[in-house]
Amino acid sequence: MKVLIVGSGGREHALAASVAKSPRVDKIYCAPGNAGIGQIAECVPIGAMEFGKITAFAKERGIDLTIVGMDDPLVGGLVDEMEAAGLRVFGPTKSAAILEGSKAFSKDLMKKYKIPTAAYENFDDPKAALSYLETARMPVVLKADGLALGKGVLICNTLEEAREGVKTIMEDKKFGTAGNRMVVEEFMTGREVSVLSFVDGKTIQIMSSAQDHKRAQDGDQGLNTGGMGTFSPSPFYTEEVDAFCRSHIYQATVDAMAAEGRPFKGVIFFGLMLTEEGPRVLEYNARFGDPEAQVVLPRMKNDIIDVVEACIDGTLDKIDLQFEDNAAVCVVLASEGYPVSYEKGYLIKGLERFENTDGYYCFHAGTKQTEEGIVTNGGRVLGVTAKGADLKEAREHAYEAAEWVSFDNKYMRKDIGRAIDEA
Ligand code: AMP
Ligand code: GLY
């Protein structure tokens, strides 16, 4: 069969690598893809938001299955448009992707269906938000309602910071129309865990847990980024945590979406905080996490096509989802200066070492093929993933492999997976 993947990051490279392992697949296309994806798929120069062009391409080439990796096209309704054209697509429709597309929606959903999350209020009007904040307990968390590249969340320690935050989000519109509404949320403390799941509208199956490292610098200092590294599984995701989430969060979310007339098919990403009172939902995403996908997918034993098709067909209950009994760590190689300003266009050396090295992967994020070779083309450049028998071994392997690659400006965190030592 012919498969089209929509997106261009490390997540889509990890998806393409999983799809390429399926004996059922003859040909993979990716729109728009990147230099690494181009080694296993044919990249087509169509942007992820060019819905008309993607749909026309899928019809012309007789694509059997499209997998949408990114949030923007999902929230924008790419799946609806392709389905209307009679195509088979994996991912939530627009009415279900709102689970990620509107934080106010997801908070109201959790409240209505008693899914554990932080206390909150939604605001459409900055004046009302400001007067609420006068008596709110600090620290407080402000969230732009819509998609903001993972950057629309401000943690404010003082009333002064919170006032400034309302201005940033709702008045200066730093995150654009995402800031037309805003959620003000209680600040929680605890460890964070990412749990990805496959959903077919009624059944949910949980993948192996993972943990991201969102800050740019060691010791969780510096600015928030798209993610500087991950490990899987999380040793803090214990059987007790799993049991709690199965009883109160996972199926409850799927049932709530169905009850609202918004049946969810695709991947739900649960961003959880393990508080002293138990696990709480920090956020939902309507797609695989990035870089979470880069440590979770290489450990999945199933043929991804079987699982994805079961989600589309509503037969996920027939799938025996299995993960390898090992661990994986991903270290992101970024351009120095990310996420603020950085140079690109530097030649990347050493990539060939990953070819045919079992258990080691180099997923491309911001790269570009040029006549001189593959060059850096973004803030996050590569995700170097390695497996090991356990987390410590996987971490050693990942940092070893991170040295195989070189480019001017290369920057990485040195402490990805340090939390493993505290488990
Ligand atoms: P989100 O995009 O909603 O996951 O928020 C981004 C990051 O902000 C999370 O990964 C947390 O580190 C932090 N965060 C979000 N909500 C809260 C909260 N209620 N309390 C403490 N930290 C939070
Ligand atoms: N790694 C977090 C995300 O994909 O949103």
CSV table of C-alpha atoms and ligand atoms in Angstrom, one decimal:
chain,number,residue,atom,x,y,z
A,1,MET,CA,0.0,0.0,0.0
A,2,LYS,CA,0.9,3.7,-0.4
A,3,VAL,CA,1.1,5.8,2.7
A,4,LEU,CA,1.3,9.6,3.0
A,5,ILE,CA,2.7,11.3,6.1
A,6,VAL,CA,1.9,15.0,6.8
A,7,GLY,CA,4.5,17.0,8.7
A,8,SER,CA,8.2,17.7,8.7
A,9,GLY,CA,9.7,17.1,12.1
A,10,GLY,CA,11.4,14.4,14.2
A,11,ARG,CA,8.0,13.0,15.0
A,12,GLU,CA,7.2,12.5,11.3
A,13,HIS,CA,10.6,11.0,10.7
A,14,ALA,CA,9.9,8.5,13.6
A,15,LEU,CA,6.5,7.8,12.1
A,16,ALA,CA,8.0,7.2,8.6
A,17,ALA,CA,10.6,4.9,10.1
A,18,SER,CA,7.8,2.8,11.8
A,19,VAL,CA,5.7,2.8,8.6
A,20,ALA,CA,8.8,1.7,6.6
A,21,LYS,CA,9.1,-1.4,8.8
A,22,SER,CA,5.6,-2.6,7.8
A,23,PRO,CA,5.7,-5.4,5.2
A,24,ARG,CA,2.3,-4.1,4.0
A,25,VAL,CA,3.8,-0.8,2.8
A,26,ASP,CA,5.4,-0.4,-0.7
A,27,LYS,CA,5.8,3.3,-0.9
A,28,ILE,CA,5.9,6.3,1.5
A,29,TYR,CA,5.4,9.9,0.7
A,30,CYS,CA,5.8,12.8,3.1
A,31,ALA,CA,4.4,16.4,2.8
A,32,PRO,CA,6.6,18.4,3.1
A,33,GLY,CA,9.2,16.1,5.0
A,34,ASN,CA,12.8,16.9,5.6
A,35,ALA,CA,16.3,15.6,4.5
A,36,GLY,CA,16.2,12.6,6.8
A,37,ILE,CA,12.6,11.6,5.9
A,38,GLY,CA,13.8,11.9,2.3
A,39,GLN,CA,16.0,8.9,2.8
A,40,ILE,CA,13.1,6.6,3.4
A,41,ALA,CA,10.2,8.4,1.7
A,42,GLU,CA,9.5,10.6,-1.3
A,43,CYS,CA,9.1,14.2,0.0
A,44,VAL,CA,6.7,16.3,-1.9
A,45,PRO,CA,6.9,20.1,-1.7
A,46,ILE,CA,3.4,20.7,-0.3
A,47,GLY,CA,3.0,22.5,3.1
A,48,ALA,CA,1.0,20.8,5.9
A,49,MET,CA,-1.6,23.6,5.7
A,50,GLU,CA,-2.2,23.3,2.0
A,51,PHE,CA,-5.3,21.1,2.4
A,52,GLY,CA,-6.5,21.3,-1.2
A,53,LYS,CA,-3.1,20.3,-2.6
A,54,ILE,CA,-2.6,17.5,-0.1
A,55,THR,CA,-6.1,16.1,-0.9
A,56,ALA,CA,-5.5,16.4,-4.7
A,57,PHE,CA,-2.1,14.7,-4.4
A,58,ALA,CA,-3.5,11.8,-2.3
A,59,LYS,CA,-6.3,11.3,-4.9
A,60,GLU,CA,-4.0,11.5,-7.9
A,61,ARG,CA,-1.4,9.1,-6.5
A,62,GLY,CA,-3.9,6.6,-5.1
A,63,ILE,CA,-2.7,7.0,-1.5
A,64,ASP,CA,-4.3,4.2,0.6
A,65,LEU,CA,-3.6,5.8,4.0
A,66,THR,CA,-2.6,9.3,5.2
A,67,ILE,CA,-1.2,9.8,8.7
A,68,VAL,CA,-1.3,13.4,9.9
A,69,GLY,CA,1.5,14.1,12.5
A,70,MET,CA,1.1,17.8,13.2
A,71,ASP,CA,-1.3,19.7,15.4
A,72,ASP,CA,-2.1,22.7,13.1
A,73,PRO,CA,-3.6,20.7,10.2
A,74,LEU,CA,-5.6,18.5,12.6
A,75,VAL,CA,-7.0,21.5,14.4
A,76,GLY,CA,-7.6,23.2,11.1
A,77,GLY,CA,-9.7,20.2,9.7
A,78,LEU,CA,-7.4,18.4,7.2
A,79,VAL,CA,-8.9,15.1,8.2
A,80,ASP,CA,-12.5,16.3,7.5
A,81,GLU,CA,-11.4,17.6,4.1
A,82,MET,CA,-9.7,14.3,3.1
A,83,GLU,CA,-12.5,12.1,4.4
A,84,ALA,CA,-15.0,14.2,2.4
A,85,ALA,CA,-12.9,13.3,-0.7
A,86,GLY,CA,-13.3,9.6,0.2
A,87,LEU,CA,-9.7,9.1,1.5
A,88,ARG,CA,-8.6,7.1,4.5
A,89,VAL,CA,-6.9,9.3,7.1
A,90,PHE,CA,-5.5,8.7,10.6
A,91,GLY,CA,-6.1,11.5,13.0
A,92,PRO,CA,-9.0,13.3,14.7
A,93,THR,CA,-11.5,15.4,12.8
A,94,LYS,CA,-11.7,19.2,13.5
A,95,SER,CA,-14.5,18.7,16.0
A,96,ALA,CA,-12.4,16.2,18.0
A,97,ALA,CA,-9.0,18.0,17.6
A,98,ILE,CA,-10.5,20.9,19.7
A,99,LEU,CA,-9.3,18.8,22.6
A,100,GLU,CA,-5.9,20.3,21.8
A,101,GLY,CA,-7.0,23.3,19.9
A,102,SER,CA,-8.8,25.0,22.8
A,103,LYS,CA,-7.6,24.8,26.3
A,104,ALA,CA,-10.8,26.4,27.5
A,105,PHE,CA,-12.7,23.6,25.8
A,106,SER,CA,-10.6,20.9,27.4
A,107,LYS,CA,-10.8,22.4,30.9
A,108,ASP,CA,-14.6,22.6,30.6
A,109,LEU,CA,-14.7,19.0,29.4
A,110,MET,CA,-12.6,17.8,32.4
A,111,LYS,CA,-14.8,19.8,34.8
A,112,LYS,CA,-18.1,18.5,33.3
A,113,TYR,CA,-16.9,14.8,33.4
A,114,LYS,CA,-14.9,15.0,36.7
A,115,ILE,CA,-11.5,14.3,35.1
A,116,PRO,CA,-8.8,15.3,37.6
A,117,THR,CA,-7.1,18.6,36.6
A,118,ALA,CA,-6.0,21.9,38.1
A,119,ALA,CA,-8.8,24.3,39.2
A,120,TYR,CA,-9.3,27.1,36.7
A,121,GLU,CA,-11.4,29.9,35.2
A,122,ASN,CA,-11.8,30.9,31.5
A,123,PHE,CA,-11.7,34.5,30.4
A,124,ASP,CA,-12.7,36.3,27.2
A,125,ASP,CA,-12.1,39.8,28.6
A,126,PRO,CA,-8.8,41.0,30.0
A,127,LYS,CA,-10.5,43.2,32.6
A,128,ALA,CA,-12.4,40.3,34.1
A,129,ALA,CA,-9.1,38.3,34.2
A,130,LEU,CA,-7.3,41.1,35.9
A,131,SER,CA,-10.0,41.5,38.6
A,132,TYR,CA,-10.0,37.8,39.2
A,133,LEU,CA,-6.2,37.8,39.6
A,134,GLU,CA,-6.4,40.4,42.4
A,135,THR,CA,-7.5,37.8,44.8
A,136,ALA,CA,-6.0,34.6,43.2
A,137,ARG,CA,-3.3,32.6,45.0
A,138,MET,CA,0.2,32.9,43.5
A,139,PRO,CA,1.9,31.3,41.7
A,140,VAL,CA,-0.7,31.2,39.0
A,141,VAL,CA,-0.6,29.8,35.5
A,142,LEU,CA,-1.9,31.7,32.5
A,143,LYS,CA,-2.6,29.8,29.2
A,144,ALA,CA,-3.6,31.2,25.8
A,145,ASP,CA,-6.6,29.2,24.7
A,146,GLY,CA,-5.4,28.2,21.2
A,147,LEU,CA,-2.3,26.7,19.6
A,148,ALA,CA,0.9,28.6,20.3
A,149,LEU,CA,3.7,26.2,19.5
A,150,GLY,CA,3.8,25.0,23.1
A,151,LYS,CA,4.7,28.5,24.2
A,152,GLY,CA,1.4,30.0,25.3
A,153,VAL,CA,1.8,29.1,29.0
A,154,LEU,CA,3.1,31.6,31.5
A,155,ILE,CA,3.8,30.7,35.1
A,156,CYS,CA,3.5,33.9,37.2
A,157,ASN,CA,4.9,34.1,40.7
A,158,THR,CA,3.5,37.5,41.7
A,159,LEU,CA,0.4,39.6,41.0
A,160,GLU,CA,2.7,42.0,39.0
A,161,GLU,CA,3.8,39.2,36.7
A,162,ALA,CA,0.3,38.0,36.3
A,163,ARG,CA,-0.9,41.4,35.3
A,164,GLU,CA,2.0,41.6,32.8
A,165,GLY,CA,1.0,38.1,31.5
A,166,VAL,CA,-2.6,39.1,30.8
A,167,LYS,CA,-1.3,42.0,28.8
A,168,THR,CA,1.1,39.7,26.9
A,169,ILE,CA,-1.6,37.2,26.0
A,170,MET,CA,-4.8,39.1,25.7
A,171,GLU,CA,-3.8,42.7,24.8
A,172,ASP,CA,-0.5,42.5,23.0
A,173,LYS,CA,-1.6,39.2,21.4
A,174,LYS,CA,1.9,37.8,21.6
A,175,PHE,CA,0.4,34.4,20.6
A,176,GLY,CA,-1.9,35.9,18.1
A,177,THR,CA,-5.6,34.9,18.1
A,178,ALA,CA,-4.7,32.0,20.4
A,179,GLY,CA,-4.9,34.7,23.1
A,180,ASN,CA,-8.5,35.8,22.4
A,181,ARG,CA,-9.4,33.6,25.3
A,182,MET,CA,-7.3,32.7,28.3
A,183,VAL,CA,-7.4,30.1,31.0
A,184,VAL,CA,-6.2,31.0,34.5
A,185,GLU,CA,-5.1,27.9,36.3
A,186,GLU,CA,-4.0,26.8,39.8
A,187,PHE,CA,-0.3,26.1,39.9
A,188,MET,CA,0.6,22.4,40.6
A,189,THR,CA,3.8,20.8,41.6
A,190,GLY,CA,5.1,17.3,40.9
A,191,ARG,CA,6.8,15.2,38.2
A,192,GLU,CA,5.5,15.4,34.6
A,193,VAL,CA,4.8,12.3,32.5
A,194,SER,CA,3.7,12.1,28.9
A,195,VAL,CA,1.3,9.2,28.0
A,196,LEU,CA,0.4,8.6,24.4
A,197,SER,CA,-2.6,6.5,23.4
A,198,PHE,CA,-4.3,5.1,20.4
A,199,VAL,CA,-8.1,5.8,20.2
A,200,ASP,CA,-10.8,4.5,17.8
A,201,GLY,CA,-13.7,6.6,19.0
A,202,LYS,CA,-14.6,4.3,21.9
A,203,THR,CA,-11.6,2.1,22.8
A,204,ILE,CA,-8.3,3.4,24.1
A,205,GLN,CA,-5.0,1.7,24.3
A,206,ILE,CA,-2.1,3.2,26.2
A,207,MET,CA,1.5,3.3,24.8
A,208,SER,CA,4.6,3.1,26.9
A,209,SER,CA,5.1,6.3,29.1
A,210,ALA,CA,7.7,8.9,28.4
A,211,GLN,CA,9.2,12.1,29.9
A,212,ASP,CA,10.1,15.3,28.0
A,213,HIS,CA,12.6,18.0,29.0
A,214,LYS,CA,11.0,21.2,27.9
A,215,ARG,CA,13.6,23.8,29.1
A,216,ALA,CA,16.5,24.8,26.9
A,217,GLN,CA,19.3,24.4,29.5
A,218,ASP,CA,20.6,21.8,32.0
A,219,GLY,CA,18.8,21.7,35.4
A,220,ASP,CA,15.6,22.7,33.7
A,221,GLN,CA,16.8,26.3,33.4
A,222,GLY,CA,16.2,28.7,30.5
A,223,LEU,CA,13.3,29.1,28.1
A,224,ASN,CA,10.6,26.6,27.2
A,225,THR,CA,11.3,24.8,23.9
A,226,GLY,CA,9.5,22.2,21.8
A,227,GLY,CA,11.4,19.6,23.8
A,228,MET,CA,15.2,19.0,24.3
A,229,GLY,CA,15.1,15.2,24.9
A,230,THR,CA,13.0,12.4,26.2
A,231,PHE,CA,13.2,9.0,27.8
A,232,SER,CA,10.8,6.0,27.8
A,233,PRO,CA,9.4,4.4,29.9
A,234,SER,CA,9.2,6.8,32.9
A,235,PRO,CA,10.2,5.0,36.1
A,236,PHE,CA,7.7,7.4,37.9
A,237,TYR,CA,4.8,6.0,36.0
A,238,THR,CA,4.2,3.2,38.5
A,239,GLU,CA,1.4,0.6,38.4
A,240,GLU,CA,-0.4,2.7,41.0
A,241,VAL,CA,-0.3,5.7,38.8
A,242,ASP,CA,-1.4,3.6,35.8
A,243,ALA,CA,-4.3,2.2,37.7
A,244,PHE,CA,-5.5,5.6,38.8
A,245,CYS,CA,-5.3,7.0,35.3
A,246,ARG,CA,-7.1,4.0,33.8
A,247,SER,CA,-10.0,4.5,36.3
A,248,HIS,CA,-10.3,8.3,36.2
A,249,ILE,CA,-8.6,9.8,33.1
A,250,TYR,CA,-8.1,7.7,30.0
A,251,GLN,CA,-11.5,6.0,29.2
A,252,ALA,CA,-13.3,8.9,30.9
A,253,THR,CA,-11.8,11.3,28.3
A,254,VAL,CA,-12.7,9.1,25.4
A,255,ASP,CA,-16.2,8.6,26.7
A,256,ALA,CA,-16.6,12.4,27.4
A,257,MET,CA,-15.6,13.2,23.8
A,258,ALA,CA,-18.1,10.6,22.4
A,259,ALA,CA,-20.9,12.0,24.8
A,260,GLU,CA,-20.2,15.5,23.4
A,261,GLY,CA,-20.8,14.2,19.9
A,262,ARG,CA,-17.1,14.6,19.1
A,263,PRO,CA,-15.8,11.0,18.9
A,264,PHE,CA,-12.0,11.0,18.9
A,265,LYS,CA,-10.0,8.8,16.5
A,266,GLY,CA,-6.3,9.1,16.5
A,267,VAL,CA,-3.7,9.7,19.2
A,268,ILE,CA,-4.5,11.4,22.5
A,269,PHE,CA,-1.4,12.6,24.3
A,270,PHE,CA,-2.0,13.0,28.0
A,271,GLY,CA,0.3,15.5,29.7
A,272,LEU,CA,0.1,14.4,33.3
A,273,MET,CA,1.4,15.9,36.5
A,274,LEU,CA,1.9,13.4,39.4
A,275,THR,CA,0.9,15.6,42.3
A,276,GLU,CA,0.8,14.6,46.0
A,277,GLU,CA,-3.0,14.3,45.6
A,278,GLY,CA,-2.5,12.0,42.6
A,279,PRO,CA,-2.2,12.3,38.9
A,280,ARG,CA,-3.8,15.4,37.2
A,281,VAL,CA,-4.2,16.3,33.6
A,282,LEU,CA,-2.0,19.3,32.6
A,283,GLU,CA,-3.0,19.2,29.0
A,284,TYR,CA,-4.2,17.1,26.1
A,285,ASN,CA,-2.7,17.0,22.6
A,286,ALA,CA,-4.4,15.4,19.7
A,287,ARG,CA,-1.3,13.8,18.1
A,288,PHE,CA,2.0,12.1,19.0
A,289,GLY,CA,4.3,14.2,21.1
A,290,ASP,CA,7.6,15.4,19.7
A,291,PRO,CA,10.2,14.2,20.8
A,292,GLU,CA,8.1,11.6,22.8
A,293,ALA,CA,7.3,9.8,19.5
A,294,GLN,CA,11.1,9.4,19.0
A,295,VAL,CA,11.4,7.1,22.1
A,296,VAL,CA,8.0,5.5,22.1
A,297,LEU,CA,7.6,4.4,18.5
A,298,PRO,CA,11.0,2.6,18.1
A,299,ARG,CA,9.9,0.4,21.1
A,300,MET,CA,6.5,-0.5,19.7
A,301,LYS,CA,6.3,-4.2,18.6
A,302,ASN,CA,3.1,-4.0,16.5
A,303,ASP,CA,3.0,-3.2,12.8
A,304,ILE,CA,1.9,0.5,13.0
A,305,ILE,CA,-0.3,0.1,10.0
A,306,ASP,CA,-2.4,-2.5,11.7
A,307,VAL,CA,-2.9,-0.3,14.7
A,308,VAL,CA,-3.7,2.9,12.7
A,309,GLU,CA,-6.2,1.0,10.6
A,310,ALA,CA,-7.9,-0.4,13.7
A,311,CYS,CA,-8.3,3.1,15.0
A,312,ILE,CA,-9.9,4.2,11.7
A,313,ASP,CA,-12.2,1.1,11.5
A,314,GLY,CA,-13.2,1.1,15.2
A,315,THR,CA,-11.6,-2.3,15.9
A,316,LEU,CA,-8.9,-1.3,18.3
A,317,ASP,CA,-10.2,-3.7,20.9
A,318,LYS,CA,-8.9,-6.5,18.6
A,319,ILE,CA,-5.3,-5.2,18.8
A,320,ASP,CA,-2.8,-6.6,21.3
A,321,LEU,CA,-0.6,-3.5,21.7
A,322,GLN,CA,2.9,-4.4,22.8
A,323,PHE,CA,6.1,-2.6,23.6
A,324,GLU,CA,9.6,-4.0,24.0
A,325,ASP,CA,10.8,-4.6,27.5
A,326,ASN,CA,13.7,-2.2,27.2
A,327,ALA,CA,14.2,1.6,27.3
A,328,ALA,CA,15.1,4.4,24.9
A,329,VAL,CA,16.5,7.9,25.4
A,330,CYS,CA,16.5,10.7,22.8
A,331,VAL,CA,18.9,13.7,23.0
A,332,VAL,CA,18.0,16.6,20.8
A,333,LEU,CA,20.9,18.3,18.9
A,334,ALA,CA,19.9,21.9,18.5
A,335,SER,CA,21.4,25.1,17.1
A,336,GLU,CA,23.1,27.2,19.7
A,337,GLY,CA,20.7,30.0,20.6
A,338,TYR,CA,17.5,28.0,20.1
A,339,PRO,CA,14.7,28.9,20.9
A,340,VAL,CA,15.4,32.6,20.5
A,341,SER,CA,17.8,33.2,17.5
A,342,TYR,CA,20.3,30.9,15.8
A,343,GLU,CA,22.2,30.5,12.6
A,344,LYS,CA,21.4,27.7,10.1
A,345,GLY,CA,22.9,26.3,6.9
A,346,TYR,CA,25.8,24.4,8.5
A,347,LEU,CA,27.0,21.1,7.0
A,348,ILE,CA,26.1,18.1,9.2
A,349,LYS,CA,28.8,15.3,9.4
A,350,GLY,CA,28.7,11.8,10.6
A,351,LEU,CA,25.1,10.9,9.8
A,352,GLU,CA,26.1,7.7,7.9
A,353,ARG,CA,27.2,6.1,11.1
A,354,PHE,CA,23.5,5.5,12.0
A,355,GLU,CA,22.8,3.5,8.9
A,356,ASN,CA,22.3,-0.1,9.8
A,357,THR,CA,23.3,0.4,13.4
A,358,ASP,CA,20.6,-1.6,15.3
A,359,GLY,CA,19.1,0.2,18.2
A,360,TYR,CA,20.4,3.7,17.2
A,361,TYR,CA,18.4,6.3,15.3
A,362,CYS,CA,19.0,9.8,14.1
A,363,PHE,CA,15.6,11.4,13.5
A,364,HIS,CA,15.8,14.7,11.5
A,365,ALA,CA,13.8,17.8,12.5
A,366,GLY,CA,15.4,20.9,11.0
A,367,THR,CA,17.6,19.7,8.2
A,368,LYS,CA,17.8,20.3,4.5
A,369,GLN,CA,19.4,18.5,1.5
A,370,THR,CA,21.7,20.7,-0.5
A,371,GLU,CA,24.3,20.0,-3.2
A,372,GLU,CA,27.1,20.0,-0.6
A,373,GLY,CA,25.1,17.6,1.6
A,374,ILE,CA,22.7,17.8,4.5
A,375,VAL,CA,22.7,21.1,6.4
A,376,THR,CA,21.1,22.5,9.5
A,377,ASN,CA,17.8,24.2,8.8
A,378,GLY,CA,16.1,24.9,12.2
A,379,GLY,CA,16.4,25.3,15.9
A,380,ARG,CA,16.0,21.6,16.7
A,381,VAL,CA,18.1,19.9,14.1
A,382,LEU,CA,18.3,16.2,15.0
A,383,GLY,CA,16.9,13.7,17.6
A,384,VAL,CA,19.5,11.1,18.5
A,385,THR,CA,17.7,8.1,20.0
A,386,ALA,CA,19.3,4.9,21.4
A,387,LYS,CA,17.8,1.9,23.0
A,388,GLY,CA,19.3,0.0,25.9
A,389,ALA,CA,18.4,-2.9,28.2
A,390,ASP,CA,17.4,-0.3,30.8
A,391,LEU,CA,17.2,3.5,31.0
A,392,LYS,CA,20.8,4.0,32.2
A,393,GLU,CA,22.2,1.9,29.3
A,394,ALA,CA,19.9,3.7,26.8
A,395,ARG,CA,21.2,7.1,28.2
A,396,GLU,CA,24.8,6.0,27.8
A,397,HIS,CA,24.2,4.9,24.2
A,398,ALA,CA,22.3,8.0,23.3
A,399,TYR,CA,25.1,10.3,24.6
A,400,GLU,CA,27.7,8.2,22.8
A,401,ALA,CA,25.8,8.5,19.6
A,402,ALA,CA,25.2,12.2,20.0
A,403,GLU,CA,29.0,12.5,19.5
A,404,TRP,CA,28.9,10.7,16.2
A,405,VAL,CA,27.4,13.8,14.6
A,406,SER,CA,29.0,17.2,14.2
A,407,PHE,CA,28.0,20.6,12.9
A,408,ASP,CA,29.0,24.2,13.7
A,409,ASN,CA,26.7,25.6,16.4
A,410,LYS,CA,25.8,22.2,17.8
A,411,TYR,CA,24.1,22.4,21.2
A,412,MET,CA,22.5,19.8,23.5
A,413,ARG,CA,21.5,19.4,27.1
A,414,LYS,CA,23.9,17.2,29.0
A,415,ASP,CA,21.4,16.0,31.6
A,416,ILE,CA,18.6,14.3,29.6
A,417,GLY,CA,17.4,11.4,31.8
A,418,ARG,CA,19.1,12.6,35.0
A,419,ALA,CA,15.8,12.0,36.8
A,420,ILE,CA,16.4,8.3,36.2
A,421,ASP,CA,19.0,8.4,39.0
A,422,GLU,CA,16.4,9.6,41.5
A,423,ALA,CA,13.9,6.8,40.7
B,1,AMP,P1,1.0,22.8,28.7
B,1,AMP,O1,1.3,23.3,27.3
B,1,AMP,O2,-0.4,23.1,29.2
B,1,AMP,O3,1.5,21.4,28.9
B,1,AMP,O4,2.0,23.7,29.6
B,1,AMP,C1,3.4,23.7,29.4
B,1,AMP,C2,4.2,23.4,30.6
B,1,AMP,O5,3.8,24.4,31.6
B,1,AMP,C3,3.8,22.1,31.3
B,1,AMP,O6,4.6,21.1,30.7
B,1,AMP,C4,4.2,22.4,32.7
B,1,AMP,O7,5.6,22.3,32.9
B,1,AMP,C5,3.8,23.8,32.9
B,1,AMP,N1,2.4,23.9,33.5
B,1,AMP,C6,1.2,23.9,32.8
B,1,AMP,N2,0.2,24.0,33.6
B,1,AMP,C7,0.7,24.0,34.9
B,1,AMP,C8,0.1,24.0,36.2
B,1,AMP,N3,-1.2,24.1,36.3
B,1,AMP,N4,0.9,24.0,37.2
B,1,AMP,C9,2.2,23.9,37.1
B,1,AMP,N5,2.9,23.9,35.9
B,1,AMP,C10,2.1,23.9,34.8
B,2,GLY,N1,6.8,17.2,23.7
B,2,GLY,C1,5.6,17.9,23.9
B,2,GLY,C2,4.7,18.1,22.7
B,2,GLY,O1,4.8,17.4,21.7
B,2,GLY,O2,3.8,18.9,22.7
